[in-house]
Amino acid sequence: MNGTPDTPNAAHSDPGAPHTDPKTAHIDLIQAIHNLDALPAMPVIAQKLLALRMDTDEGEYEVLRLIEHDPQISAKIIGLANSALIGATRTITTVRTAAMLLGSTRVKSVATGIAIMSLMNHAPAGRLNMQDLWLHSFGIAFGMLAIAHEMPSTSRPQDESAFLAGMLHDIGYLALAFLDPKSSNKLHARLAAQSDQPSLVIEQEMLEISHDELGAELARHWNLPEEIITVLRYHHTPDDAAAEAGRPLVRMINLTEKLLPAFGMNEYVATSISDGEWQALGIDPSRAEEIKVRVNTQAELAKQAVLLASS
């Protein structure tokens, strides 16, 4: 990867310097996006974990070995396995035992998320509440797993893909904090003051670019799969024809955000869900209330993971 989290952006070396014309702010951001040194690099352990497959014994063994060799991540995984929400009948003391309880795929996903979460230690201080962002991201990621398990096996994405997409879907807010701290601060002040207005509307008005677009560019910088890039770009507009490469994940995120509208970061979304939205995922709409309960239970598990990861 090119660049490091604390590499300054030459175009914005003085975060307090005002734009000469607010209407050209988006041009500055678009140019800054292509200055890859201004964007944070994905942590090395996250890169390694994402590159490993879980459908072989060798891949699973290597994932657990990587986690075991990272004291901070392994401690947090073990702590999660011992949390009250998991309800283990005995004390968990090793990563391998935690994997038996939580499932190896979930352990890999959570470990990847914790590794990426370390970027918040390098982000510029400002109005973006990193704890709330990661709580929201993990909540959506875990909630998507509940929805995935209700989908037909023929169209259900792998848990690992669903978790990664959910975890990264709002990473554009982090990209903005790195690229232009001043604009990030103004945006989040406005989002807080107008919490009943859709975020995309406010972003387009202020920046003429959205966190969806910024997140997709960061995903390209990280060399993530085209499916994930598409999900980041269109998770608020899943019916866009260009979102096809990201389905069904892009629809799953959109639906999960409606089920968890105030979980973590307060990002306004309309909460009404039509029968057609459930049916597009192959889910019987009559199961909506039961699924909502499961999604909220998974979100509480996410809260445990985030509290452990940030402690």
PDB file of C-alpha atoms in Angstrom:
ATOM      1  CA  MET A   1       0.000   0.000   0.000  1.00  0.00           C
ATOM      2  CA  ASN A   2       1.142   3.520  -0.666  1.00  0.00           C
ATOM      3  CA  GLY A   3       1.220   5.986   2.205  1.00  0.00           C
ATOM      4  CA  THR A   4       0.726   5.835   5.933  1.00  0.00           C
ATOM      5  CA  PRO A   5      -2.058   7.077   8.206  1.00  0.00           C
ATOM      6  CA  ASP A   6      -0.094  10.079   9.439  1.00  0.00           C
ATOM      7  CA  THR A   7       1.294  11.211   6.074  1.00  0.00           C
ATOM      8  CA  PRO A   8       0.233  14.852   5.530  1.00  0.00           C
ATOM      9  CA  ASN A   9      -1.626  15.937   2.425  1.00  0.00           C
ATOM     10  CA  ALA A  10       0.401  18.519   0.549  1.00  0.00           C
ATOM     11  CA  ALA A  11      -2.763  20.125  -0.786  1.00  0.00           C
ATOM     12  CA  HIS A  12      -4.064  20.557   2.769  1.00  0.00           C
ATOM     13  CA  SER A  13      -0.894  20.938   4.843  1.00  0.00           C
ATOM     14  CA  ASP A  14      -2.675  23.632   6.874  1.00  0.00           C
ATOM     15  CA  PRO A  15      -6.028  22.124   7.960  1.00  0.00           C
ATOM     16  CA  GLY A  16      -7.213  25.549   9.067  1.00  0.00           C
ATOM     17  CA  ALA A  17      -6.631  27.247   5.727  1.00  0.00           C
ATOM     18  CA  PRO A  18      -9.996  28.240   4.213  1.00  0.00           C
ATOM     19  CA  HIS A  19     -10.964  27.374   0.661  1.00  0.00           C
ATOM     20  CA  THR A  20     -10.892  30.438  -1.561  1.00  0.00           C
ATOM     21  CA  ASP A  21     -14.279  29.469  -2.947  1.00  0.00           C
ATOM     22  CA  PRO A  22     -16.554  26.987  -1.089  1.00  0.00           C
ATOM     23  CA  LYS A  23     -18.030  25.861  -4.410  1.00  0.00           C
ATOM     24  CA  THR A  24     -14.655  24.456  -5.470  1.00  0.00           C
ATOM     25  CA  ALA A  25     -14.155  22.368  -2.310  1.00  0.00           C
ATOM     26  CA  HIS A  26     -15.168  19.198  -4.147  1.00  0.00           C
ATOM     27  CA  ILE A  27     -12.500  19.831  -6.795  1.00  0.00           C
ATOM     28  CA  ASP A  28      -9.868  19.990  -4.062  1.00  0.00           C
ATOM     29  CA  LEU A  29     -11.164  16.730  -2.595  1.00  0.00           C
ATOM     30  CA  ILE A  30     -11.235  14.929  -5.932  1.00  0.00           C
ATOM     31  CA  GLN A  31      -7.657  16.005  -6.591  1.00  0.00           C
ATOM     32  CA  ALA A  32      -6.635  15.008  -3.069  1.00  0.00           C
ATOM     33  CA  ILE A  33      -8.150  11.543  -3.480  1.00  0.00           C
ATOM     34  CA  HIS A  34      -5.667  10.838  -6.248  1.00  0.00           C
ATOM     35  CA  ASN A  35      -2.797  11.931  -4.025  1.00  0.00           C
ATOM     36  CA  LEU A  36      -2.591   8.469  -2.481  1.00  0.00           C
ATOM     37  CA  ASP A  37      -0.111   9.555   0.180  1.00  0.00           C
ATOM     38  CA  ALA A  38      -2.934  11.577   1.724  1.00  0.00           C
ATOM     39  CA  LEU A  39      -5.061   8.464   2.289  1.00  0.00           C
ATOM     40  CA  PRO A  40      -4.508   6.041   5.175  1.00  0.00           C
ATOM     41  CA  ALA A  41      -2.909   2.699   4.392  1.00  0.00           C
ATOM     42  CA  MET A  42      -4.702  -0.451   5.452  1.00  0.00           C
ATOM     43  CA  PRO A  43      -2.906  -2.010   8.445  1.00  0.00           C
ATOM     44  CA  VAL A  44      -0.598  -4.847   7.405  1.00  0.00           C
ATOM     45  CA  ILE A  45      -2.287  -7.496   9.542  1.00  0.00           C
ATOM     46  CA  ALA A  46      -5.663  -6.581   8.020  1.00  0.00           C
ATOM     47  CA  GLN A  47      -4.181  -7.017   4.549  1.00  0.00           C
ATOM     48  CA  LYS A  48      -2.834 -10.443   5.494  1.00  0.00           C
ATOM     49  CA  LEU A  49      -6.104 -11.579   7.076  1.00  0.00           C
ATOM     50  CA  LEU A  50      -8.154 -10.476   4.074  1.00  0.00           C
ATOM     51  CA  ALA A  51      -5.831 -12.380   1.720  1.00  0.00           C
ATOM     52  CA  LEU A  52      -6.381 -15.692   3.530  1.00  0.00           C
ATOM     53  CA  ARG A  53      -9.163 -18.079   2.571  1.00  0.00           C
ATOM     54  CA  MET A  54     -11.197 -19.883   5.205  1.00  0.00           C
ATOM     55  CA  ASP A  55     -12.249 -22.838   3.047  1.00  0.00           C
ATOM     56  CA  THR A  56      -9.040 -24.785   3.686  1.00  0.00           C
ATOM     57  CA  ASP A  57      -7.451 -26.098   6.875  1.00  0.00           C
ATOM     58  CA  GLU A  58      -4.240 -24.292   5.966  1.00  0.00           C
ATOM     59  CA  GLY A  59      -6.024 -20.935   5.584  1.00  0.00           C
ATOM     60  CA  GLU A  60      -7.869 -21.323   8.872  1.00  0.00           C
ATOM     61  CA  TYR A  61      -4.666 -22.313  10.662  1.00  0.00           C
ATOM     62  CA  GLU A  62      -2.809 -19.278   9.268  1.00  0.00           C
ATOM     63  CA  VAL A  63      -5.608 -16.899  10.298  1.00  0.00           C
ATOM     64  CA  LEU A  64      -5.501 -18.134  13.885  1.00  0.00           C
ATOM     65  CA  ARG A  65      -1.709 -18.022  13.883  1.00  0.00           C
ATOM     66  CA  LEU A  66      -1.702 -14.387  12.751  1.00  0.00           C
ATOM     67  CA  ILE A  67      -4.184 -13.429  15.449  1.00  0.00           C
ATOM     68  CA  GLU A  68      -2.262 -15.317  18.130  1.00  0.00           C
ATOM     69  CA  HIS A  69       0.890 -13.393  17.229  1.00  0.00           C
ATOM     70  CA  ASP A  70      -0.842 -10.040  17.748  1.00  0.00           C
ATOM     71  CA  PRO A  71      -1.236  -9.633  21.544  1.00  0.00           C
ATOM     72  CA  GLN A  72      -3.754  -6.787  21.357  1.00  0.00           C
ATOM     73  CA  ILE A  73      -6.078  -8.438  18.852  1.00  0.00           C
ATOM     74  CA  SER A  74      -5.880 -11.861  20.497  1.00  0.00           C
ATOM     75  CA  ALA A  75      -6.694 -10.331  23.906  1.00  0.00           C
ATOM     76  CA  LYS A  76      -9.749  -8.583  22.482  1.00  0.00           C
ATOM     77  CA  ILE A  77     -10.972 -11.743  20.713  1.00  0.00           C
ATOM     78  CA  ILE A  78     -10.645 -13.720  23.941  1.00  0.00           C
ATOM     79  CA  GLY A  79     -12.394 -10.918  25.828  1.00  0.00           C
ATOM     80  CA  LEU A  80     -15.287 -10.990  23.366  1.00  0.00           C
ATOM     81  CA  ALA A  81     -15.623 -14.757  23.736  1.00  0.00           C
ATOM     82  CA  ASN A  82     -15.887 -14.266  27.513  1.00  0.00           C
ATOM     83  CA  SER A  83     -18.473 -11.475  27.310  1.00  0.00           C
ATOM     84  CA  ALA A  84     -21.844 -11.993  28.961  1.00  0.00           C
ATOM     85  CA  LEU A  85     -23.669 -11.755  25.642  1.00  0.00           C
ATOM     86  CA  ILE A  86     -21.853 -14.825  24.305  1.00  0.00           C
ATOM     87  CA  GLY A  87     -22.679 -16.809  27.412  1.00  0.00           C
ATOM     88  CA  ALA A  88     -19.704 -19.168  27.455  1.00  0.00           C
ATOM     89  CA  THR A  89     -20.079 -21.908  30.071  1.00  0.00           C
ATOM     90  CA  ARG A  90     -16.383 -21.752  30.965  1.00  0.00           C
ATOM     91  CA  THR A  91     -13.603 -19.201  30.841  1.00  0.00           C
ATOM     92  CA  ILE A  92     -12.025 -18.877  27.389  1.00  0.00           C
ATOM     93  CA  THR A  93      -8.247 -18.477  27.527  1.00  0.00           C
ATOM     94  CA  THR A  94      -6.994 -19.048  23.950  1.00  0.00           C
ATOM     95  CA  VAL A  95      -7.761 -17.749  20.460  1.00  0.00           C
ATOM     96  CA  ARG A  96      -8.377 -21.286  19.231  1.00  0.00           C
ATOM     97  CA  THR A  97     -10.974 -21.932  21.915  1.00  0.00           C
ATOM     98  CA  ALA A  98     -12.570 -18.583  21.106  1.00  0.00           C
ATOM     99  CA  ALA A  99     -12.720 -19.628  17.450  1.00  0.00           C
ATOM    100  CA  MET A 100     -14.494 -22.858  18.403  1.00  0.00           C
ATOM    101  CA  LEU A 101     -17.107 -20.814  20.281  1.00  0.00           C
ATOM    102  CA  LEU A 102     -17.522 -17.865  17.888  1.00  0.00           C
ATOM    103  CA  GLY A 103     -16.664 -19.605  14.628  1.00  0.00           C
ATOM    104  CA  SER A 104     -13.411 -19.156  12.746  1.00  0.00           C
ATOM    105  CA  THR A 105     -14.952 -16.956  10.047  1.00  0.00           C
ATOM    106  CA  ARG A 106     -16.392 -14.552  12.594  1.00  0.00           C
ATOM    107  CA  VAL A 107     -13.102 -14.451  14.498  1.00  0.00           C
ATOM    108  CA  LYS A 108     -11.306 -13.544  11.287  1.00  0.00           C
ATOM    109  CA  SER A 109     -13.873 -10.836  10.489  1.00  0.00           C
ATOM    110  CA  VAL A 110     -13.761  -9.309  13.963  1.00  0.00           C
ATOM    111  CA  ALA A 111      -9.952  -9.420  14.010  1.00  0.00           C
ATOM    112  CA  THR A 112      -9.854  -7.657  10.636  1.00  0.00           C
ATOM    113  CA  GLY A 113     -12.241  -5.027  11.926  1.00  0.00           C
ATOM    114  CA  ILE A 114     -10.181  -4.456  15.063  1.00  0.00           C
ATOM    115  CA  ALA A 115      -7.050  -4.090  12.934  1.00  0.00           C
ATOM    116  CA  ILE A 116      -8.704  -1.535  10.650  1.00  0.00           C
ATOM    117  CA  MET A 117     -10.139   0.242  13.700  1.00  0.00           C
ATOM    118  CA  SER A 118      -6.555   1.028  14.715  1.00  0.00           C
ATOM    119  CA  LEU A 119      -6.634   3.729  12.011  1.00  0.00           C
ATOM    120  CA  MET A 120      -8.711   5.874  14.346  1.00  0.00           C
ATOM    121  CA  ASN A 121      -5.589   6.358  16.456  1.00  0.00           C
ATOM    122  CA  HIS A 122      -4.030   8.230  13.524  1.00  0.00           C
ATOM    123  CA  ALA A 123      -7.020  10.267  12.343  1.00  0.00           C
ATOM    124  CA  PRO A 124      -6.903  14.035  12.877  1.00  0.00           C
ATOM    125  CA  ALA A 125      -8.779  15.200  15.963  1.00  0.00           C
ATOM    126  CA  GLY A 126     -12.086  16.786  15.031  1.00  0.00           C
ATOM    127  CA  ARG A 127     -15.878  16.583  15.022  1.00  0.00           C
ATOM    128  CA  LEU A 128     -15.961  13.047  13.597  1.00  0.00           C
ATOM    129  CA  ASN A 129     -16.586  10.770  16.581  1.00  0.00           C
ATOM    130  CA  MET A 130     -14.503   7.713  15.736  1.00  0.00           C
ATOM    131  CA  GLN A 131     -16.043   5.604  18.497  1.00  0.00           C
ATOM    132  CA  ASP A 132     -19.523   6.259  17.112  1.00  0.00           C
ATOM    133  CA  LEU A 133     -18.388   5.587  13.536  1.00  0.00           C
ATOM    134  CA  TRP A 134     -16.901   2.212  14.408  1.00  0.00           C
ATOM    135  CA  LEU A 135     -19.838   1.289  16.623  1.00  0.00           C
ATOM    136  CA  HIS A 136     -22.170   2.034  13.720  1.00  0.00           C
ATOM    137  CA  SER A 137     -19.974   0.128  11.267  1.00  0.00           C
ATOM    138  CA  PHE A 138     -19.691  -2.955  13.463  1.00  0.00           C
ATOM    139  CA  GLY A 139     -23.410  -2.820  14.250  1.00  0.00           C
ATOM    140  CA  ILE A 140     -24.291  -2.847  10.559  1.00  0.00           C
ATOM    141  CA  ALA A 141     -21.751  -5.627   9.892  1.00  0.00           C
ATOM    142  CA  PHE A 142     -23.138  -7.895  12.612  1.00  0.00           C
ATOM    143  CA  GLY A 143     -26.736  -7.009  11.702  1.00  0.00           C
ATOM    144  CA  MET A 144     -26.094  -8.009   8.098  1.00  0.00           C
ATOM    145  CA  LEU A 145     -25.147 -11.486   9.294  1.00  0.00           C
ATOM    146  CA  ALA A 146     -28.605 -11.878  10.813  1.00  0.00           C
ATOM    147  CA  ILE A 147     -30.211 -10.877   7.507  1.00  0.00           C
ATOM    148  CA  ALA A 148     -27.869 -13.093   5.485  1.00  0.00           C
ATOM    149  CA  HIS A 149     -28.945 -16.166   7.434  1.00  0.00           C
ATOM    150  CA  GLU A 150     -32.571 -15.508   6.443  1.00  0.00           C
ATOM    151  CA  MET A 151     -31.749 -15.438   2.734  1.00  0.00           C
ATOM    152  CA  PRO A 152     -31.969 -18.438   0.385  1.00  0.00           C
ATOM    153  CA  SER A 153     -28.701 -20.373   0.282  1.00  0.00           C
ATOM    154  CA  THR A 154     -28.488 -19.857  -3.476  1.00  0.00           C
ATOM    155  CA  SER A 155     -28.269 -16.051  -3.157  1.00  0.00           C
ATOM    156  CA  ARG A 156     -26.756 -15.635   0.297  1.00  0.00           C
ATOM    157  CA  PRO A 157     -23.299 -13.997   0.317  1.00  0.00           C
ATOM    158  CA  GLN A 158     -20.503 -15.440   2.403  1.00  0.00           C
ATOM    159  CA  ASP A 159     -20.492 -14.166   5.978  1.00  0.00           C
ATOM    160  CA  GLU A 160     -16.978 -12.851   5.489  1.00  0.00           C
ATOM    161  CA  SER A 161     -18.011 -10.682   2.517  1.00  0.00           C
ATOM    162  CA  ALA A 162     -21.093  -9.386   4.316  1.00  0.00           C
ATOM    163  CA  PHE A 163     -19.105  -8.508   7.414  1.00  0.00           C
ATOM    164  CA  LEU A 164     -16.370  -6.703   5.488  1.00  0.00           C
ATOM    165  CA  ALA A 165     -18.883  -4.710   3.444  1.00  0.00           C
ATOM    166  CA  GLY A 166     -20.795  -3.660   6.537  1.00  0.00           C
ATOM    167  CA  MET A 167     -17.665  -2.801   8.449  1.00  0.00           C
ATOM    168  CA  LEU A 168     -16.314  -0.536   5.695  1.00  0.00           C
ATOM    169  CA  HIS A 169     -19.508   0.958   4.270  1.00  0.00           C
ATOM    170  CA  ASP A 170     -19.023   4.396   5.890  1.00  0.00           C
ATOM    171  CA  ILE A 171     -15.221   4.494   5.654  1.00  0.00           C
ATOM    172  CA  GLY A 172     -15.616   7.560   3.427  1.00  0.00           C
ATOM    173  CA  TYR A 173     -16.090   9.675   6.549  1.00  0.00           C
ATOM    174  CA  LEU A 174     -12.648   8.585   7.700  1.00  0.00           C
ATOM    175  CA  ALA A 175     -11.187   9.388   4.273  1.00  0.00           C
ATOM    176  CA  LEU A 176     -12.631  12.903   4.466  1.00  0.00           C
ATOM    177  CA  ALA A 177     -11.107  13.418   7.929  1.00  0.00           C
ATOM    178  CA  PHE A 178      -7.680  12.593   6.514  1.00  0.00           C
ATOM    179  CA  LEU A 179      -8.065  14.516   3.253  1.00  0.00           C
ATOM    180  CA  ASP A 180      -9.645  17.725   4.549  1.00  0.00           C
ATOM    181  CA  PRO A 181     -10.054  17.977   8.353  1.00  0.00           C
ATOM    182  CA  LYS A 182     -11.664  21.416   8.139  1.00  0.00           C
ATOM    183  CA  SER A 183     -14.390  20.283   5.733  1.00  0.00           C
ATOM    184  CA  SER A 184     -14.902  17.155   7.847  1.00  0.00           C
ATOM    185  CA  ASN A 185     -15.465  19.270  10.958  1.00  0.00           C
ATOM    186  CA  LYS A 186     -17.931  21.552   9.180  1.00  0.00           C
ATOM    187  CA  LEU A 187     -19.797  18.575   7.755  1.00  0.00           C
ATOM    188  CA  HIS A 188     -20.222  16.778  11.067  1.00  0.00           C
ATOM    189  CA  ALA A 189     -21.278  19.987  12.802  1.00  0.00           C
ATOM    190  CA  ARG A 190     -23.955  20.397  10.141  1.00  0.00           C
ATOM    191  CA  LEU A 191     -25.030  16.739  10.335  1.00  0.00           C
ATOM    192  CA  ALA A 192     -25.470  17.114  14.108  1.00  0.00           C
ATOM    193  CA  ALA A 193     -27.432  20.355  13.732  1.00  0.00           C
ATOM    194  CA  GLN A 194     -29.684  18.935  10.998  1.00  0.00           C
ATOM    195  CA  SER A 195     -30.058  15.352  12.187  1.00  0.00           C
ATOM    196  CA  ASP A 196     -33.417  15.030  10.415  1.00  0.00           C
ATOM    197  CA  GLN A 197     -31.902  15.631   6.984  1.00  0.00           C
ATOM    198  CA  PRO A 198     -30.398  12.884   4.765  1.00  0.00           C
ATOM    199  CA  SER A 199     -26.616  12.955   4.980  1.00  0.00           C
ATOM    200  CA  LEU A 200     -26.135  12.678   1.215  1.00  0.00           C
ATOM    201  CA  VAL A 201     -28.177  15.832   0.643  1.00  0.00           C
ATOM    202  CA  ILE A 202     -26.062  17.801   3.109  1.00  0.00           C
ATOM    203  CA  GLU A 203     -22.800  16.384   1.761  1.00  0.00           C
ATOM    204  CA  GLN A 204     -23.633  17.216  -1.838  1.00  0.00           C
ATOM    205  CA  GLU A 205     -24.666  20.726  -0.863  1.00  0.00           C
ATOM    206  CA  MET A 206     -21.499  21.385   1.151  1.00  0.00           C
ATOM    207  CA  LEU A 207     -18.869  19.369  -0.723  1.00  0.00           C
ATOM    208  CA  GLU A 208     -20.487  18.298  -4.003  1.00  0.00           C
ATOM    209  CA  ILE A 209     -19.132  14.832  -3.216  1.00  0.00           C
ATOM    210  CA  SER A 210     -20.418  12.226  -0.761  1.00  0.00           C
ATOM    211  CA  HIS A 211     -18.909   9.833   1.747  1.00  0.00           C
ATOM    212  CA  ASP A 212     -20.069   7.056  -0.621  1.00  0.00           C
ATOM    213  CA  GLU A 213     -17.740   8.319  -3.356  1.00  0.00           C
ATOM    214  CA  LEU A 214     -14.871   8.967  -0.965  1.00  0.00           C
ATOM    215  CA  GLY A 215     -15.229   5.509   0.564  1.00  0.00           C
ATOM    216  CA  ALA A 216     -15.161   3.856  -2.844  1.00  0.00           C
ATOM    217  CA  GLU A 217     -11.945   5.690  -3.711  1.00  0.00           C
ATOM    218  CA  LEU A 218     -10.333   4.608  -0.441  1.00  0.00           C
ATOM    219  CA  ALA A 219     -11.380   1.015  -1.193  1.00  0.00           C
ATOM    220  CA  ARG A 220      -9.692   1.290  -4.593  1.00  0.00           C
ATOM    221  CA  HIS A 221      -6.575   2.598  -2.866  1.00  0.00           C
ATOM    222  CA  TRP A 222      -6.671  -0.514  -0.668  1.00  0.00           C
ATOM    223  CA  ASN A 223      -7.091  -2.764  -3.738  1.00  0.00           C
ATOM    224  CA  LEU A 224     -10.318  -4.231  -2.403  1.00  0.00           C
ATOM    225  CA  PRO A 225     -12.592  -6.324  -4.667  1.00  0.00           C
ATOM    226  CA  GLU A 226     -14.797  -4.466  -7.134  1.00  0.00           C
ATOM    227  CA  GLU A 227     -17.859  -5.847  -5.332  1.00  0.00           C
ATOM    228  CA  ILE A 228     -16.850  -4.067  -2.107  1.00  0.00           C
ATOM    229  CA  ILE A 229     -15.990  -0.839  -3.953  1.00  0.00           C
ATOM    230  CA  THR A 230     -19.462  -0.872  -5.522  1.00  0.00           C
ATOM    231  CA  VAL A 231     -21.126  -1.504  -2.165  1.00  0.00           C
ATOM    232  CA  LEU A 232     -19.367   1.466  -0.592  1.00  0.00           C
ATOM    233  CA  ARG A 233     -20.341   3.679  -3.512  1.00  0.00           C
ATOM    234  CA  TYR A 234     -24.042   2.757  -3.686  1.00  0.00           C
ATOM    235  CA  HIS A 235     -25.138   1.611  -0.223  1.00  0.00           C
ATOM    236  CA  HIS A 236     -27.549   4.566  -0.002  1.00  0.00           C
ATOM    237  CA  THR A 237     -28.783   4.094  -3.587  1.00  0.00           C
ATOM    238  CA  PRO A 238     -29.062   0.302  -4.076  1.00  0.00           C
ATOM    239  CA  ASP A 239     -31.511   0.639  -6.971  1.00  0.00           C
ATOM    240  CA  ASP A 240     -29.002   2.534  -9.113  1.00  0.00           C
ATOM    241  CA  ALA A 241     -28.196   0.501 -12.227  1.00  0.00           C
ATOM    242  CA  ALA A 242     -24.484   0.881 -11.453  1.00  0.00           C
ATOM    243  CA  ALA A 243     -24.985  -0.938  -8.132  1.00  0.00           C
ATOM    244  CA  GLU A 244     -25.474  -4.309  -9.841  1.00  0.00           C
ATOM    245  CA  ALA A 245     -21.920  -5.513  -9.117  1.00  0.00           C
ATOM    246  CA  GLY A 246     -22.532  -4.987  -5.400  1.00  0.00           C
ATOM    247  CA  ARG A 247     -25.792  -6.897  -5.045  1.00  0.00           C
ATOM    248  CA  PRO A 248     -27.087  -8.383  -2.821  1.00  0.00           C
ATOM    249  CA  LEU A 249     -24.662  -6.795  -0.318  1.00  0.00           C
ATOM    250  CA  VAL A 250     -25.594  -3.247  -1.268  1.00  0.00           C
ATOM    251  CA  ARG A 251     -29.277  -3.989  -0.586  1.00  0.00           C
ATOM    252  CA  MET A 252     -28.442  -5.748   2.677  1.00  0.00           C
ATOM    253  CA  ILE A 253     -26.558  -2.724   4.028  1.00  0.00           C
ATOM    254  CA  ASN A 254     -29.333  -0.367   2.997  1.00  0.00           C
ATOM    255  CA  LEU A 255     -31.901  -2.540   4.787  1.00  0.00           C
ATOM    256  CA  THR A 256     -29.787  -3.005   7.919  1.00  0.00           C
ATOM    257  CA  GLU A 257     -29.249   0.742   8.258  1.00  0.00           C
ATOM    258  CA  LYS A 258     -33.025   1.187   8.242  1.00  0.00           C
ATOM    259  CA  LEU A 259     -33.326  -1.383  11.031  1.00  0.00           C
ATOM    260  CA  LEU A 260     -30.570   0.319  13.090  1.00  0.00           C
ATOM    261  CA  PRO A 261     -31.128   4.030  12.337  1.00  0.00           C
ATOM    262  CA  ALA A 262     -29.642   5.394  15.565  1.00  0.00           C
ATOM    263  CA  PHE A 263     -26.994   2.790  16.323  1.00  0.00           C
ATOM    264  CA  GLY A 264     -23.671   4.521  16.880  1.00  0.00           C
ATOM    265  CA  MET A 265     -23.236   7.461  14.528  1.00  0.00           C
ATOM    266  CA  ASN A 266     -26.451   9.377  13.937  1.00  0.00           C
ATOM    267  CA  GLU A 267     -26.678   9.181  10.158  1.00  0.00           C
ATOM    268  CA  TYR A 268     -30.228   9.955   9.103  1.00  0.00           C
ATOM    269  CA  VAL A 269     -31.951   7.372   6.915  1.00  0.00           C
ATOM    270  CA  ALA A 270     -35.613   6.774   6.161  1.00  0.00           C
ATOM    271  CA  THR A 271     -36.765   3.777   8.226  1.00  0.00           C
ATOM    272  CA  SER A 272     -39.731   2.551   6.168  1.00  0.00           C
ATOM    273  CA  ILE A 273     -39.130  -0.831   4.519  1.00  0.00           C
ATOM    274  CA  SER A 274     -41.395  -2.093   1.760  1.00  0.00           C
ATOM    275  CA  ASP A 275     -42.313  -5.718   1.178  1.00  0.00           C
ATOM    276  CA  GLY A 276     -40.430  -5.458  -2.103  1.00  0.00           C
ATOM    277  CA  GLU A 277     -37.167  -4.680  -0.292  1.00  0.00           C
ATOM    278  CA  TRP A 278     -37.433  -7.892   1.716  1.00  0.00           C
ATOM    279  CA  GLN A 279     -38.483  -9.878  -1.336  1.00  0.00           C
ATOM    280  CA  ALA A 280     -35.502  -8.563  -3.320  1.00  0.00           C
ATOM    281  CA  LEU A 281     -33.352 -10.515  -0.856  1.00  0.00           C
ATOM    282  CA  GLY A 282     -35.569 -13.603  -1.054  1.00  0.00           C
ATOM    283  CA  ILE A 283     -37.001 -13.003   2.428  1.00  0.00           C
ATOM    284  CA  ASP A 284     -40.663 -13.383   3.363  1.00  0.00           C
ATOM    285  CA  PRO A 285     -41.851  -9.934   4.592  1.00  0.00           C
ATOM    286  CA  SER A 286     -43.936 -11.632   7.291  1.00  0.00           C
ATOM    287  CA  ARG A 287     -40.669 -12.417   9.099  1.00  0.00           C
ATOM    288  CA  ALA A 288     -39.684  -8.737   9.303  1.00  0.00           C
ATOM    289  CA  GLU A 289     -40.334  -8.258  13.031  1.00  0.00           C
ATOM    290  CA  GLU A 290     -38.489 -11.442  13.997  1.00  0.00           C
ATOM    291  CA  ILE A 291     -35.521 -10.444  11.858  1.00  0.00           C
ATOM    292  CA  LYS A 292     -35.486  -6.965  13.395  1.00  0.00           C
ATOM    293  CA  VAL A 293     -35.108  -8.539  16.846  1.00  0.00           C
ATOM    294  CA  ARG A 294     -32.218 -10.690  15.596  1.00  0.00           C
ATOM    295  CA  VAL A 295     -30.527  -7.714  13.968  1.00  0.00           C
ATOM    296  CA  ASN A 296     -30.718  -5.739  17.205  1.00  0.00           C
ATOM    297  CA  THR A 297     -29.325  -8.699  19.163  1.00  0.00           C
ATOM    298  CA  GLN A 298     -26.394  -8.890  16.754  1.00  0.00           C
ATOM    299  CA  ALA A 299     -25.878  -5.132  17.120  1.00  0.00           C
ATOM    300  CA  GLU A 300     -25.537  -5.565  20.880  1.00  0.00           C
ATOM    301  CA  LEU A 301     -22.846  -8.154  20.212  1.00  0.00           C
ATOM    302  CA  ALA A 302     -21.141  -5.566  18.002  1.00  0.00           C
ATOM    303  CA  LYS A 303     -21.213  -3.086  20.873  1.00  0.00           C
ATOM    304  CA  GLN A 304     -19.353  -5.589  23.020  1.00  0.00           C
ATOM    305  CA  ALA A 305     -16.731  -6.020  20.283  1.00  0.00           C
ATOM    306  CA  VAL A 306     -16.224  -2.276  19.875  1.00  0.00           C
ATOM    307  CA  LEU A 307     -15.945  -1.629  23.610  1.00  0.00           C
ATOM    308  CA  LEU A 308     -13.338  -4.370  23.852  1.00  0.00           C
ATOM    309  CA  ALA A 309     -11.477  -3.132  20.774  1.00  0.00           C
ATOM    310  CA  SER A 310     -11.286   0.433  22.064  1.00  0.00           C
ATOM    311  CA  SER A 311     -10.371  -0.432  25.654  1.00  0.00           C
TER     312      SER A 311
END
